[in-house]
Structures are given as C-alpha cells and as structure tokens.
XYZ file of C-alpha atoms in Angstrom:
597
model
C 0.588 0.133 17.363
C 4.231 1.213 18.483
C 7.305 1.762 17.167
C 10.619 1.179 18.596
C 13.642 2.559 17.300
C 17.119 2.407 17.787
C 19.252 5.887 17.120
C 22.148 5.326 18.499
C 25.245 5.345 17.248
C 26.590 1.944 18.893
C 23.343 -0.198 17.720
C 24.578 -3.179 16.165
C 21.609 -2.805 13.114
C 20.152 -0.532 11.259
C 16.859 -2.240 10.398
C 14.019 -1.396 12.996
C 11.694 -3.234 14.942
C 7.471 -2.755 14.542
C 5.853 -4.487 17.721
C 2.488 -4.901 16.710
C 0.422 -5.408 19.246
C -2.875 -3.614 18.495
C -4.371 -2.455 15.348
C -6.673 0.653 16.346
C -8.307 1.030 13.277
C -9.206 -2.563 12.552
C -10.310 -2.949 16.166
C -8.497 -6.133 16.744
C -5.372 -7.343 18.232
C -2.578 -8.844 15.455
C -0.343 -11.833 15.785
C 3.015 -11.836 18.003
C 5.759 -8.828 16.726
C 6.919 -8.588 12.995
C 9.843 -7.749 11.675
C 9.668 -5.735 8.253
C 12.116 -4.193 6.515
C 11.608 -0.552 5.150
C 10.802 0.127 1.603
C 13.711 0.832 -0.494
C 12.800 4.564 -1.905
C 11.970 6.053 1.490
C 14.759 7.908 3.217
C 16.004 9.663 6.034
C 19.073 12.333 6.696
C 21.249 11.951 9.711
C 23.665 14.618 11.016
C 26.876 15.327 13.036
C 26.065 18.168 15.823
C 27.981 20.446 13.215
C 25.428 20.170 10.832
C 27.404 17.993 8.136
C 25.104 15.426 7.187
C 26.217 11.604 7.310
C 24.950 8.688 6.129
C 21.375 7.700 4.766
C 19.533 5.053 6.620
C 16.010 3.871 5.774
C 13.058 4.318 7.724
C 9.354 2.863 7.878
C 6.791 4.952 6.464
C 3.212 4.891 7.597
C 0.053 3.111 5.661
C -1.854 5.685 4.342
C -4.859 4.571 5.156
C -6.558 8.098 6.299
C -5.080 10.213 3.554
C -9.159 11.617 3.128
C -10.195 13.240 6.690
C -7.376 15.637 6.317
C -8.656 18.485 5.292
C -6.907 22.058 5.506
C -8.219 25.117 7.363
C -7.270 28.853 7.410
C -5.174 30.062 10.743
C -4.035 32.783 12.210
C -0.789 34.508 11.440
C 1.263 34.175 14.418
C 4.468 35.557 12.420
C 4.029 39.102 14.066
C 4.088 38.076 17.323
C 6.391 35.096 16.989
C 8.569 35.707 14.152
C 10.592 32.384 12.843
C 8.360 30.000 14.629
C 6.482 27.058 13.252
C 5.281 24.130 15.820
C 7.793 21.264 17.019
C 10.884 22.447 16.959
C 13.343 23.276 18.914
C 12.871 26.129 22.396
C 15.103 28.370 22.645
C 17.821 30.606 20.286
C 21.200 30.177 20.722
C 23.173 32.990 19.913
C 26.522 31.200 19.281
C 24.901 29.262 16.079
C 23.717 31.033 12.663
C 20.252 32.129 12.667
C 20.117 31.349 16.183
C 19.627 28.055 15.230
C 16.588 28.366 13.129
C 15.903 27.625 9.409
C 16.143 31.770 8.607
C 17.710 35.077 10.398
C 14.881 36.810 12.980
C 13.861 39.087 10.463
C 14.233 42.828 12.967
C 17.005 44.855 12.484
C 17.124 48.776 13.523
C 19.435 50.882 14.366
C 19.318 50.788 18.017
C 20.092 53.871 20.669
C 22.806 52.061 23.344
C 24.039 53.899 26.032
C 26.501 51.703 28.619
C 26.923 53.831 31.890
C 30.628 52.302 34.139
C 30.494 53.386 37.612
C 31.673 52.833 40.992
C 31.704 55.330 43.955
C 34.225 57.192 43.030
C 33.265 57.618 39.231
C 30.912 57.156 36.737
C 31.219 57.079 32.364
C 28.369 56.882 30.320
C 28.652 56.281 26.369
C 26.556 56.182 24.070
C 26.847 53.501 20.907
C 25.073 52.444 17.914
C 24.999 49.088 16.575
C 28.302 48.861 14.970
C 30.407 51.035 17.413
C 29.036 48.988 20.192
C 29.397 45.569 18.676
C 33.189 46.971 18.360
C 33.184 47.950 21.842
C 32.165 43.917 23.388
C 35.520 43.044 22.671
C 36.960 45.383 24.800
C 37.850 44.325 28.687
C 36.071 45.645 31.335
C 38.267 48.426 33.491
C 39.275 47.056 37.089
C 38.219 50.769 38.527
C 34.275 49.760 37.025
C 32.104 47.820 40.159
C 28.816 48.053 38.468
C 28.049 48.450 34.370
C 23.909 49.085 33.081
C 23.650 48.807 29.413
C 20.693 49.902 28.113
C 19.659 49.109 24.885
C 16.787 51.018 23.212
C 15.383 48.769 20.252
C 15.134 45.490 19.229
C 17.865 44.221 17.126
C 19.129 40.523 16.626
C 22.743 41.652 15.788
C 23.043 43.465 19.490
C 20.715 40.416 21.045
C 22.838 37.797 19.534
C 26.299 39.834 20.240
C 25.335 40.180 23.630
C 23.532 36.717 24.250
C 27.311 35.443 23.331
C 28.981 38.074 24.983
C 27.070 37.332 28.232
C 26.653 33.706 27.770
C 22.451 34.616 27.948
C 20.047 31.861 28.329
C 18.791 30.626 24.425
C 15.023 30.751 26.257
C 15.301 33.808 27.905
C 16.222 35.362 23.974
C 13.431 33.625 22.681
C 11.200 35.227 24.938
C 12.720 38.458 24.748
C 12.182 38.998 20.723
C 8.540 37.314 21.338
C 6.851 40.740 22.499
C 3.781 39.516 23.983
C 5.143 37.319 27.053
C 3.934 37.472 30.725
C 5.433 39.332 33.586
C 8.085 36.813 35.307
C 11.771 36.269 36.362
C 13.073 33.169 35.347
C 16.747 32.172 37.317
C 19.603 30.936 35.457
C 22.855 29.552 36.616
C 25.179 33.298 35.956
C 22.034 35.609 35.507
C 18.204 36.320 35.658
C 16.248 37.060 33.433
C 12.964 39.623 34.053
C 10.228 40.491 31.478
C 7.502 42.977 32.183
C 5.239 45.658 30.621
C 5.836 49.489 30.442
C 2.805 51.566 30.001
C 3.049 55.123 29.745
C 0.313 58.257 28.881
C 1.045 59.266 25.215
C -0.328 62.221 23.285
C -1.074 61.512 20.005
C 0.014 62.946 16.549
C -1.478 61.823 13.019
C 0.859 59.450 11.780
C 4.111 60.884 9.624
C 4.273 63.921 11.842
C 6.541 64.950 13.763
C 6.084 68.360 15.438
C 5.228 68.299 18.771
C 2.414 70.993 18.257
C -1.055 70.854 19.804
C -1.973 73.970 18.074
C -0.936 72.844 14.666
C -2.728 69.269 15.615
C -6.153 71.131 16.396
C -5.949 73.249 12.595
C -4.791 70.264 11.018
C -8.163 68.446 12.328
C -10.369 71.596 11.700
C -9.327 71.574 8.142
C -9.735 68.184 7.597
C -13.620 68.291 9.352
C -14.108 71.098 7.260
C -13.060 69.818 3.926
C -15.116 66.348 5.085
C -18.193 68.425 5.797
C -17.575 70.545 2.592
C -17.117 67.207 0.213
C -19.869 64.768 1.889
C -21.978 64.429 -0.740
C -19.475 64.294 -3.397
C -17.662 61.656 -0.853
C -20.965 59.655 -0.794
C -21.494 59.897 -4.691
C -18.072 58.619 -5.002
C -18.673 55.457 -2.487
C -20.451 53.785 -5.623
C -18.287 54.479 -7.756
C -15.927 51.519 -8.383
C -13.672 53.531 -9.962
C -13.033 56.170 -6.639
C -13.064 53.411 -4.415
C -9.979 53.685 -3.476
C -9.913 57.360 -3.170
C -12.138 57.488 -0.893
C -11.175 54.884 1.305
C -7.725 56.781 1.857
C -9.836 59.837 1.989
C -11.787 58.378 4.968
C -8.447 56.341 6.614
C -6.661 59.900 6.544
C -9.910 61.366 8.047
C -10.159 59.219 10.790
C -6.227 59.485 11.827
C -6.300 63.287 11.883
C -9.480 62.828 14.477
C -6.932 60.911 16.356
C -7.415 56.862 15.262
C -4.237 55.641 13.566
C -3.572 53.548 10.681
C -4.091 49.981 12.419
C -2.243 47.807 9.886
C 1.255 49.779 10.495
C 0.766 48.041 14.059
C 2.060 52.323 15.171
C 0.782 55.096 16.423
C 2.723 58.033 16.190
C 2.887 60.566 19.673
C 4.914 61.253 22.657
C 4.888 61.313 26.449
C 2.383 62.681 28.198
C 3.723 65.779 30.646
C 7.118 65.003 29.779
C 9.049 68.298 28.151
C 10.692 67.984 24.891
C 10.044 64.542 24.862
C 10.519 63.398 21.188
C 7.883 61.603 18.778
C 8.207 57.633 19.047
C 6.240 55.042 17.286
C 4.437 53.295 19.997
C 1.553 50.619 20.265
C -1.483 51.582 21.844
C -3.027 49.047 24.934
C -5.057 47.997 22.281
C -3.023 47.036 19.491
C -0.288 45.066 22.459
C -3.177 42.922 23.628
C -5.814 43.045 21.087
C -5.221 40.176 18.804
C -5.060 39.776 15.082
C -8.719 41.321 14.864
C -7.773 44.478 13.398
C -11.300 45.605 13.366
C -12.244 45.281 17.251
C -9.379 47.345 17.953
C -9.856 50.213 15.290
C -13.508 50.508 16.803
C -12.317 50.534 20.654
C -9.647 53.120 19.571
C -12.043 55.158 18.015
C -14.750 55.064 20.922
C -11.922 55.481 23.459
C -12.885 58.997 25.885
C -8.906 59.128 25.544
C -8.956 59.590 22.051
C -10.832 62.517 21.931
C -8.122 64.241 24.008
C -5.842 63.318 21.550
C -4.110 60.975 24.843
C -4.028 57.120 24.102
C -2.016 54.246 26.872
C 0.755 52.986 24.873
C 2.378 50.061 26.517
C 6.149 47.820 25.665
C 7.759 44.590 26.599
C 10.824 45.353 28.775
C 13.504 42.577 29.130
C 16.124 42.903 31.876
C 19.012 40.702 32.812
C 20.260 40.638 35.893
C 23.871 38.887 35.569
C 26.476 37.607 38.512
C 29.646 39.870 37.542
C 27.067 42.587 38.754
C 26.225 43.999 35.210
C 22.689 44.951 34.203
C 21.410 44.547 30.522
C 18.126 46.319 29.537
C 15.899 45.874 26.174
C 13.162 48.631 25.419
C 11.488 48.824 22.575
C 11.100 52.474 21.987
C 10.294 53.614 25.756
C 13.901 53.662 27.009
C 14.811 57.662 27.297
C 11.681 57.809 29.895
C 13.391 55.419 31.940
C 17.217 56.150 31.392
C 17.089 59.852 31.851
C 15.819 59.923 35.520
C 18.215 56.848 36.772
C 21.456 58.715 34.857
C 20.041 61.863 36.749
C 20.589 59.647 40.173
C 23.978 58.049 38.541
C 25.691 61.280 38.311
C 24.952 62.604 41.730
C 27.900 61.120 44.050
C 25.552 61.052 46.743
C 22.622 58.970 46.006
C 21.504 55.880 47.213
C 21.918 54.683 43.868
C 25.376 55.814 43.129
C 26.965 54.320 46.368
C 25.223 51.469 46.272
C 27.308 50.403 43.249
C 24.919 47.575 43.102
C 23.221 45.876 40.172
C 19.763 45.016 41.841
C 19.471 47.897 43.181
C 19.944 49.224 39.497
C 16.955 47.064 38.811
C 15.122 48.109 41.370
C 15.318 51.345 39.916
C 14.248 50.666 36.486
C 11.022 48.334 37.631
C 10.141 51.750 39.739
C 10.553 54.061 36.822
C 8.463 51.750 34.788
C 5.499 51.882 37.598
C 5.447 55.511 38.085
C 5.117 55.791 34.530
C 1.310 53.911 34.743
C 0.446 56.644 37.147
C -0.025 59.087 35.220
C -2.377 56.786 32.829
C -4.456 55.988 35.838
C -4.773 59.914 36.837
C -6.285 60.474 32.954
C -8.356 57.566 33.323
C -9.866 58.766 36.610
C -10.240 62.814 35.049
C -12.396 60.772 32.463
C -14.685 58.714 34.529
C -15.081 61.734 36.843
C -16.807 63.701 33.408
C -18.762 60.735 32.797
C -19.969 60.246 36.049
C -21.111 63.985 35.941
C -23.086 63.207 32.262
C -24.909 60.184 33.973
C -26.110 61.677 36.901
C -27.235 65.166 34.995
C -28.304 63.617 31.387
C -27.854 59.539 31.330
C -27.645 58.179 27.578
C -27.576 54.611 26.344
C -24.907 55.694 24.452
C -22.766 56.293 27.436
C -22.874 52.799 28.177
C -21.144 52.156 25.267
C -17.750 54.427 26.022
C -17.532 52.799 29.889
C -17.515 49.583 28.394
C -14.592 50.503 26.706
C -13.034 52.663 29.802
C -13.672 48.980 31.325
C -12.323 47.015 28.979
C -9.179 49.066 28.466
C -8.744 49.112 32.394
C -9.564 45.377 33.067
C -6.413 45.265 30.614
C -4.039 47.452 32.257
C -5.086 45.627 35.247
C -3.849 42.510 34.033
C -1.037 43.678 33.017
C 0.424 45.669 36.244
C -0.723 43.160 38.761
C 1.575 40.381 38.209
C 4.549 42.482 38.924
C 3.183 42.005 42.474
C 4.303 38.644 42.099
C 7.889 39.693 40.016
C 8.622 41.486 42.900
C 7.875 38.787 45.617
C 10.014 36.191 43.755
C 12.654 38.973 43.648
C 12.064 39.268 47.407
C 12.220 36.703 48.659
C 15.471 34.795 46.394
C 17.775 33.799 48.518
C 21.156 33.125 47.458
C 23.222 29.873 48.566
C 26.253 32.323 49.075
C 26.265 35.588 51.928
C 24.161 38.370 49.872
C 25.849 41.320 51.733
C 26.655 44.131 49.672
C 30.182 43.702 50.381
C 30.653 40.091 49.630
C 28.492 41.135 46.016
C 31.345 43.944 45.065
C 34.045 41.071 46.106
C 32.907 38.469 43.795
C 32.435 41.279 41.169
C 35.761 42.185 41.298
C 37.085 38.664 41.561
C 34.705 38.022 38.792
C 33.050 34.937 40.604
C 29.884 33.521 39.280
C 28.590 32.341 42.521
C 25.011 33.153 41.377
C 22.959 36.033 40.556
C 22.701 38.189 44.391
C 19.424 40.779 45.480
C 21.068 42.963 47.816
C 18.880 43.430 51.235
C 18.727 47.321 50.458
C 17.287 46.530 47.015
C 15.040 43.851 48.457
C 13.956 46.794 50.965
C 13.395 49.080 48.424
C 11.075 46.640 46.190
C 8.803 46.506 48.400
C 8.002 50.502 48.550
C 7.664 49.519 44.400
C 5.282 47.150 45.626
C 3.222 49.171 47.472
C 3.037 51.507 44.333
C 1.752 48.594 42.172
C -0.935 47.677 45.172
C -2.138 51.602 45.338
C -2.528 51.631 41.427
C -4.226 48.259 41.480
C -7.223 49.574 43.897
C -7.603 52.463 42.161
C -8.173 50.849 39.480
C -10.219 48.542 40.483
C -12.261 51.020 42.052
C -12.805 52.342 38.623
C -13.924 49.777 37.080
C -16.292 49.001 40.053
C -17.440 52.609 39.348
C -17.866 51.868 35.614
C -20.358 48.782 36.355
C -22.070 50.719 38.618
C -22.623 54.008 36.440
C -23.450 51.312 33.717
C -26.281 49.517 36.190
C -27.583 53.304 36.718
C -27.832 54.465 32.932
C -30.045 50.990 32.648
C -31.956 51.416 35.826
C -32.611 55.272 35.448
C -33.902 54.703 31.252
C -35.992 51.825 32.768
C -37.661 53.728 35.845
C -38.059 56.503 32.874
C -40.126 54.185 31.120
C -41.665 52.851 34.045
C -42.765 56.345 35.208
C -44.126 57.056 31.670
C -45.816 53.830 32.173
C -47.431 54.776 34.781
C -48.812 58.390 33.335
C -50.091 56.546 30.477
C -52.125 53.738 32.558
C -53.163 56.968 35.108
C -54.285 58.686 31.836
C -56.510 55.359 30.631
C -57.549 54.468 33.850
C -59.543 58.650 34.305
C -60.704 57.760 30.781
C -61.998 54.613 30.959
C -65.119 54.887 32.645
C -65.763 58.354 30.730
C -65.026 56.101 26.939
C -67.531 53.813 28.664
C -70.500 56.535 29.422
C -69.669 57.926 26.047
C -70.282 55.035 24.610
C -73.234 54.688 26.474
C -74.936 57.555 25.338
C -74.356 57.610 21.731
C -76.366 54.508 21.303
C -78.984 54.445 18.885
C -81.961 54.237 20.976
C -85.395 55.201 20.498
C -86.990 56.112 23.349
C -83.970 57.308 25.836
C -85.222 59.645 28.214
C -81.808 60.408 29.614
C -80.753 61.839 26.294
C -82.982 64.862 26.160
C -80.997 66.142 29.619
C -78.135 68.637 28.774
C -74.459 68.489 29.584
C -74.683 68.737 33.230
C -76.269 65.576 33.511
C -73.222 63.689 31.745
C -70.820 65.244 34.016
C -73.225 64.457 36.968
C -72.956 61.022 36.005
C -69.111 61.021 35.097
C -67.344 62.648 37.715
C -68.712 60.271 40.387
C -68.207 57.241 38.012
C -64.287 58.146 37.257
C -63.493 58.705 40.786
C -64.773 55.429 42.042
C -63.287 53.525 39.015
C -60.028 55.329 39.766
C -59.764 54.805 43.517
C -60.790 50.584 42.680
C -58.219 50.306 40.216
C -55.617 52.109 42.313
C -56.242 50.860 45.498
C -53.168 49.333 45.881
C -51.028 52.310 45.096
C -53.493 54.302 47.427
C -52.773 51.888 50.133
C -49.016 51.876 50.218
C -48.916 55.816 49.607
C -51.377 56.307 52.708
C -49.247 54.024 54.732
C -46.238 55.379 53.606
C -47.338 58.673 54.804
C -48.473 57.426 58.081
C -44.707 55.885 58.821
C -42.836 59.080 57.735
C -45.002 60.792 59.849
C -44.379 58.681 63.504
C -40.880 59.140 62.091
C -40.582 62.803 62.084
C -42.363 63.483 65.245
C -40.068 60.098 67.154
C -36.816 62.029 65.422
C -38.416 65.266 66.965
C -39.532 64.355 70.443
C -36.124 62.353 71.063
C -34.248 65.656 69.954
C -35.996 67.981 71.945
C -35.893 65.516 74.866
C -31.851 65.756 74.243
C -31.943 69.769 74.077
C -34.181 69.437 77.546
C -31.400 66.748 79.054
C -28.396 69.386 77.618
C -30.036 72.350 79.171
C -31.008 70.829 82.573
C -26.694 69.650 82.676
C-alpha cells in the first residue's frame, strides 16, 4: 500500500490520492486506485520557513488495525551523550535560529576560559575573555596588521558555540557534532572551513572529589584516616548494613570510603585531579578512559576503576573531545573541554618567541599542526605509566604467579585496547590532512594574500605544515606499537599465570600418582596378609619376610607402570648426552683449527 502526496504549494487540490495496489496484511491484491477523502476531525499544521503557521489541510490517517503488538520497552538514556536529540528530526544546529533549531535550548552553559592570541611576524596580542566580554568583542573588526588569529576556547558553552557558529558562518553538522562528546576522530571539509574532532588523553593524578589542594602528603593522611576509622568501625559498619534505618549511612560511609582509596563518585560523570608531571597545574574535573567510553553501565566502570594498577597510584587516563576549525581567512577556532591550559601554554610559549617556526609561519595549519602535536605528546606520558605497571607485574608473574593477577591485566588490556582505539585513527586525520589538495596555489604566500584580501578560496594546508604532520604521525605510529606490544605482553603473561597454575597441578599430579603407584603393591601385600586364614604358614615369619617380599614387588610394579616415563627420560638422557660431547668435539676442533692459524 502507498501513498502519494502532493505538498506543494502550486497543486491545484488539496485532497490526496491512496493507490492501492496491495493489501499486505490481507495477503491479496485490491481493485484499481481509490480515491477517499480524509476524515473530517483529523488535522495537520503547515508552516512558512519563519515558523508562522498557515493554513490547516486534512490528511489520511492510518487503520488501526495493529494497535495490540505495540508494546513499550525500557531504553537507554542517550540525553548525556546527545543532549536535545530524539530520532527523525532534523541533522544539524544552526546557530542563526533559536535553540539552534530544536524544540528546547542545549541545556550546557559555563563560564568558559577564552583566550584569542592576533599575530603576525612582526607582533603578537593575546587576550583573554569570558563569555560576556568576548561575545562583546565578535563585533569588533579584525585589525589589518593581524595575518593569523587562534581562539581557544576552554569549555563547552552554547552561547560562545552559537556566537561563534554565526560569527564564522560554522557548519550546523559540524556544531552538532561538536556538543555530542563521544564522536570519532575525523576532518570533515566545508566550503570556508574544516572542521577536525579528536581525543585528548592525558596522565592525571587523582584527588578525592571536592578537594582541591594539590597535596600528595595530605592525600596519603586523608586515606590513612579513613582505613583506619573503616578498620576501627567494621563491625559496627556491618551491624548497621541490616539495619534499614542506617542504610543510607552507610552507603555514603562506604561511597566516601572508596573515593578517598582513589575510585570517584561515578554518577557525577567527574573525577577530580590534575596533570601528571606538570608543575602547578591546577585541579580540573576530568573523565576517566573509562567513564568517556564506558557506556551507561555505571557498574562495569566503577569495578574497572577500582581494579585499575593505576588507581592504586592515585594516577588514572583522563581523556576529552577536542573540536578544531580550521577556517579560509586563516583563523583557527579550538573547543576543549577542560584540557585546554595543557595545550595553550606550550604553543603561546612558541607564539611569543619572534623566532620560531611557528611565529613566522603566520600560518593557520601550521597552528593546527601544533595543537594535534601537543595533544599526542600528552598520551606519552600515559603510555610510559602503563609500561612502569606491566613491568611490576611482569616481575610478580614470573617470581609468585596468582590467578588473581589475571584479573588486573585484563583490565591493563582492556583500558589499553581502548586508548588504542582511540589514538590510531588520527593516523588517518592526519593522512586526509596530508594529502588535501587545494584547487587554488597552497604556497604560504598566496595563503597570507587571500587572508589579507579576505578571499574564501577554500580552506589551504601549507606544505611546511603538511611536512610537519607527518613527524606527528610518526609519534602516533611509535605510541601505537608500544602499545600494542603491551597488550601482546598482557596475553602472554595471562597464557603464563594459566599455564604455570596448570603445570603446578600437573606436577602435584604427578607426586600424588608416584606416591599411589610405591603404595599400591605394598596396600596389596598388606592386604594379603591380614587375611583371616587358618593355616598360613607365611604368617608365623617376622618382619623381614614382608619387606623381602615388598621391596622386590614395588620396584617391579613401579618400573611397569612407569615405563613410559622411564623410556623418554633414558632417551632423553642419551640425546643430551651426543649433544654435549658433538658441541664439545666441534669446539675443541675450532680451538685446534685457531691455534694451528
């Protein structure tokens, strides 16, 4: 069954058309095509592009003839993830419309840290904004003396996404993806600009959530007083877990517990802590690897953080979504999410310094090419802590292997097939950035031209920054092997706890059958004599006689049932044997050929 209708404006009816041609529920074909008008009392809204809505026409509603198979089932929440979103409708927000063209405002709003850096070779002016001193400063015009301008935006705000996504005339499904935090690594070309998405991951030290010194000393007697008041209060803890009344008492009790051991509160979607190795690097709320890709199952990922090796260094892999545009009037716009200090601090470093590569370039790919670098040197660190890990694991497995060890590589291997994932398609970021090729020269002196002429002839990758993405590249390949290699290593410490506990158990095994097999023919004479016989001669003999009769009894029943071991030991012997003297008459022949030359 098909419909066919008519929406546009020019159509010289309003009453619509059913071709019938085939009923699928009946199972039979209907007569030729019917004409029916609608039922009176159903209705449908038309509107104007403006959103004023117009007339009413009628439309043809559907039989209801499977109103009973529909039943309704519980979902997921995608709303974290995906705020605004429901299925059907339309891709994409548009800045230039309320609500960016959705039924309600994105609902994220903070007060974001925005720092716009001007420069040329000649000069260079950094500012820093917040939300309403830089929405104030869009409508100011760009200085002529300016050949390159990187704003970096730290936070996620739809005020400064929408401003800008006007300002800049951004793509409505490049925004979309940039407020959806959990998109894959890409660059997606646009007419004026591109737009690149990837993830930051960075070493983090953690801090129980709500504080905020940066104190490991004050973090270790903060956790010795909690174990001690746990340890002090266990059994009044476990009188109080049937309580109904303490319930909830002493599940905050054990929530705080297990944060101040280093496991955040996982329904904040936070962890507190800072960078790893950096000085005075301040406290940010960050999301662990875990709690980026781990799903709405709350409870997988508060066990993996727990059993994490990383966690009991207080040290957790936090990773971000970082969205970069990449615009034709040379300009550079940047969205972290709380990581953006780590990256801007090193590139202003460059910026200030006449005489960098950076600074003269006065290029915005290059500019780009600097913040994908920062971002990969930042998962070098995470893959030095992973390997200091593995390396003490590797040392317990070989000394003392434990089926519990098992348990904390599989997470070492689940947390680095994840990381994995996430840093090897910027391999393929930086080959489409590589290898673009504009339909206009892409010298660095034709790019500052059209940038000063303000000519959109498309978005340009300079040859030096195409040059220097591939030394980024080679980063991304060296961190890939490595960690590869370590989860390699993982399996194959994991296939050695198994095989070492089973060649354990094999070995006592074989004691045990060794032990039955000397005994067996002595249960047997045993057995023998302590029958109750009447006239047994052999009984009146004394204890020399049974072990007379034993000894020559167990060692042929021992040598039959363990003449196959016998066997293979003798002829192992044998070959190790012609071995050693082959290995020893070729050597001395060589120390007889050496002394002779």
């Amino acid at each position: 069954m098909s419909d066919t209708r008519d929406f546009s404006p020019t159509s010289p009816t309003t009453e619509p058309i059913r071709n019938v041609h085939y009923d699928v529920e009946a199972g039979s074909p209907t007569g030729p095509p019917l004409s029916i008008k609608p039922a009176p009392s159903v209705r449908s809204i038309r509107s104007h592009a403006s959103g004023s809505k117009v007339d009413i026409s009628p439309y043809i509603k559907r039989r209801q003839t499977r109103s009973n198979t529909v039943h309704n089932f519980e979902s997921i929440d995608n709303s974290p993830s995906r705020p605004s979103w429901h299925p059907g409708q339309e891709p994409g927000l548009d800045p230039s419309k309320p609500n960016g063209g959705r039924s309600s405002t994105p609902t994220f709003h903070e007060d974001c840290q925005i720092t716009v850096v001007d420069f040329s070779e000649d000069d260079m002016v950094m500012t820093d904004f917040d939300n309403k001193e830089f929405l104030d400063f869009l409508g100011k015009p760009q200085e002529s003396w300016v050949s390159c301008r990187w704003i970096n935006v730290n936070g996620l705000s739809w005020d400064i996404i929408s401003a800008l996504g006007q300002h800049k005339k951004l793509h409505r499904l490049a925004i979309e993806d940039m407020i959806n935090t959990n998109n894959r690594t890409k660059a997606d070309w646009y007419t004026d600009h591109t737009f690149i998405v990837l993830t930051l991951q960075k070493l983090v030290h953690l801090h129980p959530d709500g504080e905020e010194v940066d104190s490991d000393s004050e973090d270790d007697k903060t956790s010795y007083r909690s174990k001690k008041r746990k340890g002090r209060g266990f059994w009044k803890s476990l009188s109080n877990l049937f309580s109904t009344k303490s319930g909830g008492k002493f599940n905050e009790k054990q929530r705080r517990a297990s944060m101040i051991a280093g496991v955040h509160d996982p329904t904040n979607g936070f962890v507190t802590g800072h960078t790893e190795g950096v000085s005075e690097a301040p406290v940010q709320k960050l999301r662990t690897l875990q709690r980026y890709h781990g799903g709405p199952n709350q409870e997988r990922m508060t066990y993996m953080e727990a059993h994490s090796p990383l966690t009991r260094k207080k040290l957790a892999v936090s990773a971000e979504q970082v969205s970069i545009f990449l615009t034709a009037d040379n300009t550079v716009i940047s969205f972290f999410e709380s990581s953006a200090d780590d990256i801007e601090i090193p590139i202003l470093n460059r910026l200030s310094t006449p005489d960098t590569l950076l600074r003269r370039s006065c290029d915005g790919s290059m500019i780009t090419q600097a913040i994908i670098d920062a971002i990969i040197d930042l998962a070098i660190p995470v893959t030095t802590a992973y390997q200091d890990v593995i390396g003490e694991l590797e040392l317990d497995v070989l000394t003392s292997p434990d089926i519990k060890q098992s348990k904390e590589l599989y997470v070492i291997t689940s947390e680095i097939t994840t990381m994995r994932n996430v840093v090897s398609p910027i391999v393929n970021l930086i080959g489409a950035l590589r290898d673009h090729k504009s339909p206009a020269a892409a010298s660095l002196a034709d790019l500052r031209m059209d940038s000063k002429n303000n000519k959109a002839a498309g978005v340009k990758i300079s040859p030096m920054a195409q040059t220097y993405l591939g030394d980024v590249e080679d980063h991304i390949i060296l961190i890939t092997e490595s960690l590869d290699l370590m989860r390699r290593s993982c399996d194959n410490m994991i296939d050695l706890i198994f095989n070492t506990i089973s060649s354990f158990q094999n070995e006592s095994m074989k004691q045990l059958t060794i032990v039955t097999v000397i005994f067996l023919p002595l249960t047997f004479l045993t057995g023998y004599f302590g029958m109750n016989i009447e006239r047994f001669p052999s009984i009146n003999n004394d204890e020399s006689y049974f072990w007379i009769i034993a000894c020559p009894v167990a060692f042929v029943t021992t040598v039959f049932m363990m003449r196959d071991i016998l066997r293979w030991w003798f002829t192992k012997l044998i070959q190790r044997r012609g071995i050693s003297r082959s290995r020893k008459s070729r050597l001395n022949k060589q120390a007889i050929a050496q002394r002779s030359s």
